PDB file of C-alpha atoms in Angstrom:
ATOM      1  CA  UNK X  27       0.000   0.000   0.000  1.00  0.00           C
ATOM      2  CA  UNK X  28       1.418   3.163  -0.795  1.00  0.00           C
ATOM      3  CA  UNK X  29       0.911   6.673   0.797  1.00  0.00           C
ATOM      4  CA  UNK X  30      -0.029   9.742  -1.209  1.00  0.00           C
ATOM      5  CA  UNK X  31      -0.809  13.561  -0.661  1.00  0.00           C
ATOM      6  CA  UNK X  32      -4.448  14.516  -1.267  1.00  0.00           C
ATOM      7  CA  UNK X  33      -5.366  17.959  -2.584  1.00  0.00           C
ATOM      8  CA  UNK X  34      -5.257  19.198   1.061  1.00  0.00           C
ATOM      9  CA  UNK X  35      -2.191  18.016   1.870  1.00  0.00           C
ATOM     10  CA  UNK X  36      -3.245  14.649   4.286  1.00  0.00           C
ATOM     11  CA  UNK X  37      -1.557  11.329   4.014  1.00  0.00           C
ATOM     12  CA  UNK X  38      -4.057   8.894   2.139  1.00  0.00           C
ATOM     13  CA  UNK X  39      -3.756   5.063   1.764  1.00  0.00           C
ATOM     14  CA  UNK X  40      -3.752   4.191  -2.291  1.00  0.00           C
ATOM     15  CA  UNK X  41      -5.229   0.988  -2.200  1.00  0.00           C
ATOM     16  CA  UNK X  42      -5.978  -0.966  -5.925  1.00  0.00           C
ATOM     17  CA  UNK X  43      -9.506  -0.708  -7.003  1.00  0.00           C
ATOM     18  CA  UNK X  44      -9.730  -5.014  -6.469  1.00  0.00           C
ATOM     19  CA  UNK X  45      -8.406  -4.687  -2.820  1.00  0.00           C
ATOM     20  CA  UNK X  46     -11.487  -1.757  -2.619  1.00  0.00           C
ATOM     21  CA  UNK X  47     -13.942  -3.700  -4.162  1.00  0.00           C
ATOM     22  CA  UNK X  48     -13.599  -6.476  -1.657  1.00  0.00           C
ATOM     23  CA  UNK X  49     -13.393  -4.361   1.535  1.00  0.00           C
ATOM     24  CA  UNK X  50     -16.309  -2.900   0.192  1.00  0.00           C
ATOM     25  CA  UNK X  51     -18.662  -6.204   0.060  1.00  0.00           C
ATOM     26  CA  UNK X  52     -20.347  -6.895   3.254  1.00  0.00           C
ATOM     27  CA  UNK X  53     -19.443  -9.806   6.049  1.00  0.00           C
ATOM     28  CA  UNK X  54     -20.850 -12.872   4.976  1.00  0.00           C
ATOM     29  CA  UNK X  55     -22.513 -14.148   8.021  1.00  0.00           C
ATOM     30  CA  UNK X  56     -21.330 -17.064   9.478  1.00  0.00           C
ATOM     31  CA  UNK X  57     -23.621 -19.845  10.798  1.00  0.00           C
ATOM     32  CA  UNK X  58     -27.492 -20.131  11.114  1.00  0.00           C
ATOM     33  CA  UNK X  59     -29.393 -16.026  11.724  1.00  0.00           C
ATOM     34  CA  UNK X  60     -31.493 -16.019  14.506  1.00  0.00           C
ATOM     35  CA  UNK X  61     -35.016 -16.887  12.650  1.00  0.00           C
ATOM     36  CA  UNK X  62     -36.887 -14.539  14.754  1.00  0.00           C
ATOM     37  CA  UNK X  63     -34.122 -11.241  13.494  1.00  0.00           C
ATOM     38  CA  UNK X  64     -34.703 -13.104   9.745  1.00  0.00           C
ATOM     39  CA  UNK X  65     -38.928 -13.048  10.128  1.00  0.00           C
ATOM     40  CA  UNK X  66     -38.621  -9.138  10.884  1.00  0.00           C
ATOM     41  CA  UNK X  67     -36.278  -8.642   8.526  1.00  0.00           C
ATOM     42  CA  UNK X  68     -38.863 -10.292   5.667  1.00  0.00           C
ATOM     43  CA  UNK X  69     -41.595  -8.498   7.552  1.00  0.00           C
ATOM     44  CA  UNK X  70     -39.800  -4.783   7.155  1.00  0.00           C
ATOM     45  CA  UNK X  71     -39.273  -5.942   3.118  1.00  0.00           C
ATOM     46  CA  UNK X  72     -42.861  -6.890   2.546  1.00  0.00           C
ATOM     47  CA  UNK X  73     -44.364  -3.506   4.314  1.00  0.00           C
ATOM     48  CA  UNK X  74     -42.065  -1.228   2.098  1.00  0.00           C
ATOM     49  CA  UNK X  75     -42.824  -3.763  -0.672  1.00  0.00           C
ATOM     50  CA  UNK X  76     -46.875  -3.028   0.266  1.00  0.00           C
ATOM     51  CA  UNK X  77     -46.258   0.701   0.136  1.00  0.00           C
ATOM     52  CA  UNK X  78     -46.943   0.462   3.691  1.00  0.00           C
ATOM     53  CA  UNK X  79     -43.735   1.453   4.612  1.00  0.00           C
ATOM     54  CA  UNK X  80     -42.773   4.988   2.341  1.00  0.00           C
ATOM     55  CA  UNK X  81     -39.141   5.538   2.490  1.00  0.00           C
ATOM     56  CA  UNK X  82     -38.609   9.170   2.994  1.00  0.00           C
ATOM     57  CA  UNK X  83     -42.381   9.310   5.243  1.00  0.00           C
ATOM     58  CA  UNK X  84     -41.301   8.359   8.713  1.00  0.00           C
ATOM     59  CA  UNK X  85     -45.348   9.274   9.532  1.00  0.00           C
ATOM     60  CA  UNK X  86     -45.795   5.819   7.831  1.00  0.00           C
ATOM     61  CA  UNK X  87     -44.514   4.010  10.793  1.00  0.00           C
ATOM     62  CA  UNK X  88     -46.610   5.312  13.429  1.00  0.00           C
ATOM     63  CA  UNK X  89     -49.062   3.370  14.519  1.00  0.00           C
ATOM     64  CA  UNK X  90     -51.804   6.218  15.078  1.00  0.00           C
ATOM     65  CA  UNK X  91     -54.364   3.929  17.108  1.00  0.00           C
ATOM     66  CA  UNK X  92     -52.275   4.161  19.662  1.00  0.00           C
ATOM     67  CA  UNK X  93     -49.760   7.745  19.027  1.00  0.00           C
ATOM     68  CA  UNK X  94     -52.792   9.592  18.863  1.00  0.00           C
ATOM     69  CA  UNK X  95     -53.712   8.750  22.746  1.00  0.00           C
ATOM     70  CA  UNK X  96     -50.168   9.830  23.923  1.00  0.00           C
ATOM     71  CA  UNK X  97     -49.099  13.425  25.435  1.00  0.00           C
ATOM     72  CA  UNK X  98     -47.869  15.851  23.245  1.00  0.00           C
ATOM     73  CA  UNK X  99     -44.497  15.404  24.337  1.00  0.00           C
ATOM     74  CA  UNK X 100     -44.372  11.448  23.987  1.00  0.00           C
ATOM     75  CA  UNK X 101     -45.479  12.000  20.593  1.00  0.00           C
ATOM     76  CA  UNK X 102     -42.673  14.502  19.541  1.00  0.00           C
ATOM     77  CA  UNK X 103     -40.149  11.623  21.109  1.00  0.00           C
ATOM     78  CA  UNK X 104     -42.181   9.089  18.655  1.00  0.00           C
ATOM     79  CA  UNK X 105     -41.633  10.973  16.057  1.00  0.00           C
ATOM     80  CA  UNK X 106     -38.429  12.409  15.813  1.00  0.00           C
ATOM     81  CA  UNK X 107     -37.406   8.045  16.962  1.00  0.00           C
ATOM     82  CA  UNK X 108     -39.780   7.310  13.466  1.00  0.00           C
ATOM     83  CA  UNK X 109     -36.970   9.249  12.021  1.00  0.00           C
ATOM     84  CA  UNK X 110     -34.240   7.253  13.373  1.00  0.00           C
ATOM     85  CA  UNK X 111     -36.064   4.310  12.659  1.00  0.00           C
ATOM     86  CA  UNK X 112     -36.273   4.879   8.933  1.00  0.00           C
ATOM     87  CA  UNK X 113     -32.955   5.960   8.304  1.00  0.00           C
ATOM     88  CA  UNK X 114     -32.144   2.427   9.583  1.00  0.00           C
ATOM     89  CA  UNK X 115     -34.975   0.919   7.520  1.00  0.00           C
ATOM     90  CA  UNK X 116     -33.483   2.582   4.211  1.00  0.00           C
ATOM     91  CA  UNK X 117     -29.746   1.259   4.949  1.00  0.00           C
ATOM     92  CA  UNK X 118     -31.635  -2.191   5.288  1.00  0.00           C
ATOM     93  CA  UNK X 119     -33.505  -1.530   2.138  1.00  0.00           C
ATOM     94  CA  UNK X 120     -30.380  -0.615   0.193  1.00  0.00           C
ATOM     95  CA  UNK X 121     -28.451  -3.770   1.583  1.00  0.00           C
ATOM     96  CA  UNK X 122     -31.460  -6.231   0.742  1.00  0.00           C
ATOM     97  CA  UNK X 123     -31.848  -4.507  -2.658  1.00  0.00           C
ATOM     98  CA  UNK X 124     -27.786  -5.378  -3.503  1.00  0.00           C
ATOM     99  CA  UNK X 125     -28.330  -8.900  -2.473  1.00  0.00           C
ATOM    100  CA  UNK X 126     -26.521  -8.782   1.010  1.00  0.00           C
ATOM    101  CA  UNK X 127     -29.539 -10.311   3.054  1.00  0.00           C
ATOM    102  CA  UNK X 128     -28.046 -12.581   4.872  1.00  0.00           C
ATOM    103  CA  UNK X 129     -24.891 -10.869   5.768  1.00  0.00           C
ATOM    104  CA  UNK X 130     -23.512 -10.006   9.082  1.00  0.00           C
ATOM    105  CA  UNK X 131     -24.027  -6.115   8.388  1.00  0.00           C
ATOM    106  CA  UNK X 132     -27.839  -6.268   7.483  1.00  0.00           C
ATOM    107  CA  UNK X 133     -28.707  -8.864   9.758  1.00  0.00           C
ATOM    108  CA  UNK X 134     -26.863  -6.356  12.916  1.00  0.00           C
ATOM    109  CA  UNK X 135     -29.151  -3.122  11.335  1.00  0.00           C
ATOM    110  CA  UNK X 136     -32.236  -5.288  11.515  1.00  0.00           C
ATOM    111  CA  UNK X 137     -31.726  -6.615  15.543  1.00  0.00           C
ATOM    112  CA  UNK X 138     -30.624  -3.145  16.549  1.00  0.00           C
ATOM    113  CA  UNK X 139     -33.653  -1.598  14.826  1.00  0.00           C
ATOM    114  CA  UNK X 140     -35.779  -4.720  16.450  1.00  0.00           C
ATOM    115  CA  UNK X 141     -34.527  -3.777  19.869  1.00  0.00           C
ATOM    116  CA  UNK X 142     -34.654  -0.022  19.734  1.00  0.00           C
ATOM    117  CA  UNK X 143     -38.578  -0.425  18.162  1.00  0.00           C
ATOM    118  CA  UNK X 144     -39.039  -2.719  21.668  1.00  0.00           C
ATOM    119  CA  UNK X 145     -37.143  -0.503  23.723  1.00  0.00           C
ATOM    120  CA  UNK X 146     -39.248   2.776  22.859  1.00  0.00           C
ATOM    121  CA  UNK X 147     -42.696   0.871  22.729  1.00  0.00           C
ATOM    122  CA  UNK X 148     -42.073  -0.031  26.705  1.00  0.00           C
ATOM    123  CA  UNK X 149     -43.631   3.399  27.325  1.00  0.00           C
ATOM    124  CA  UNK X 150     -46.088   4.233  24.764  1.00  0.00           C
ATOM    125  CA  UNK X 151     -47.233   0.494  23.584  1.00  0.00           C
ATOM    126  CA  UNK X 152     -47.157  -0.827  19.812  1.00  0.00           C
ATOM    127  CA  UNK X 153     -46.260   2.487  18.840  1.00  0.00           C
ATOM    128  CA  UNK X 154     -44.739   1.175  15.265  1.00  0.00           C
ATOM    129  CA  UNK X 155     -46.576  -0.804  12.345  1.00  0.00           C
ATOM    130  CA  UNK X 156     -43.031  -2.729  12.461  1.00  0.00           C
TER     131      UNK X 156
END
């Protein structure tokens, strides 16, 4: 690996396009997911798939049955989490859509989204559609 000057000066790595191209493809996961990450992960796919889900609409996680019935200021935490939550969804999205769904990377977004959706609906209830 060699080191060059970039146009500000800083020492950058020069590594060959191949070299990039494989540090670039996501950890193949090794062993058996857990099923119950895998279901969710199906489940997340087949909402955006139903247009249930819009990408760029984090409104269209909310489950409104039971948002509507919280305090204003439980429902600004909801939403500004049904931001957080999307942004995860899309990285999911983008990794499922490259063929990468049953890597170690997509299958780590998907529990970490699974526990923060569990972890926010201990106070408010099934706050998500996910």
């Amino acid at each position: 690996m060699n080191i060059m000057d970039d146009d500000k000066n800083q020492k950058a790595p020069v590594i060959d396009w191949k070299t990039q191209k494989e540090l670039n493809i996501p950890l193949a996961l090794q062993g058996q997911a857990d099923p119950q990450t895998t279901q969710f992960l199906e489940m997340i796919v087949k909402l955006i798939n139903e247009g249930k889900i819009a990408l760029h609409n984090p409104d269209t996680l909310i489950n409104h049955a039971v948002y509507d019935k919280l305090p204003p200021e439980k429902q600004e935490k909801v939403e500004m989490e049904a931001f957080n939550l999307l942004s995860a969804i899309r990285d999911i999205k983008d990794l499922y859509d490259a063929g990468y769904k049953d890597t170690f990377q997509i299958l780590n977004i998907v529990e970490r989204l699974k526990l923060t959706k569990e972890r926010l609906e201990e106070f408010g209830g099934d706050l998500f559609i996910i």
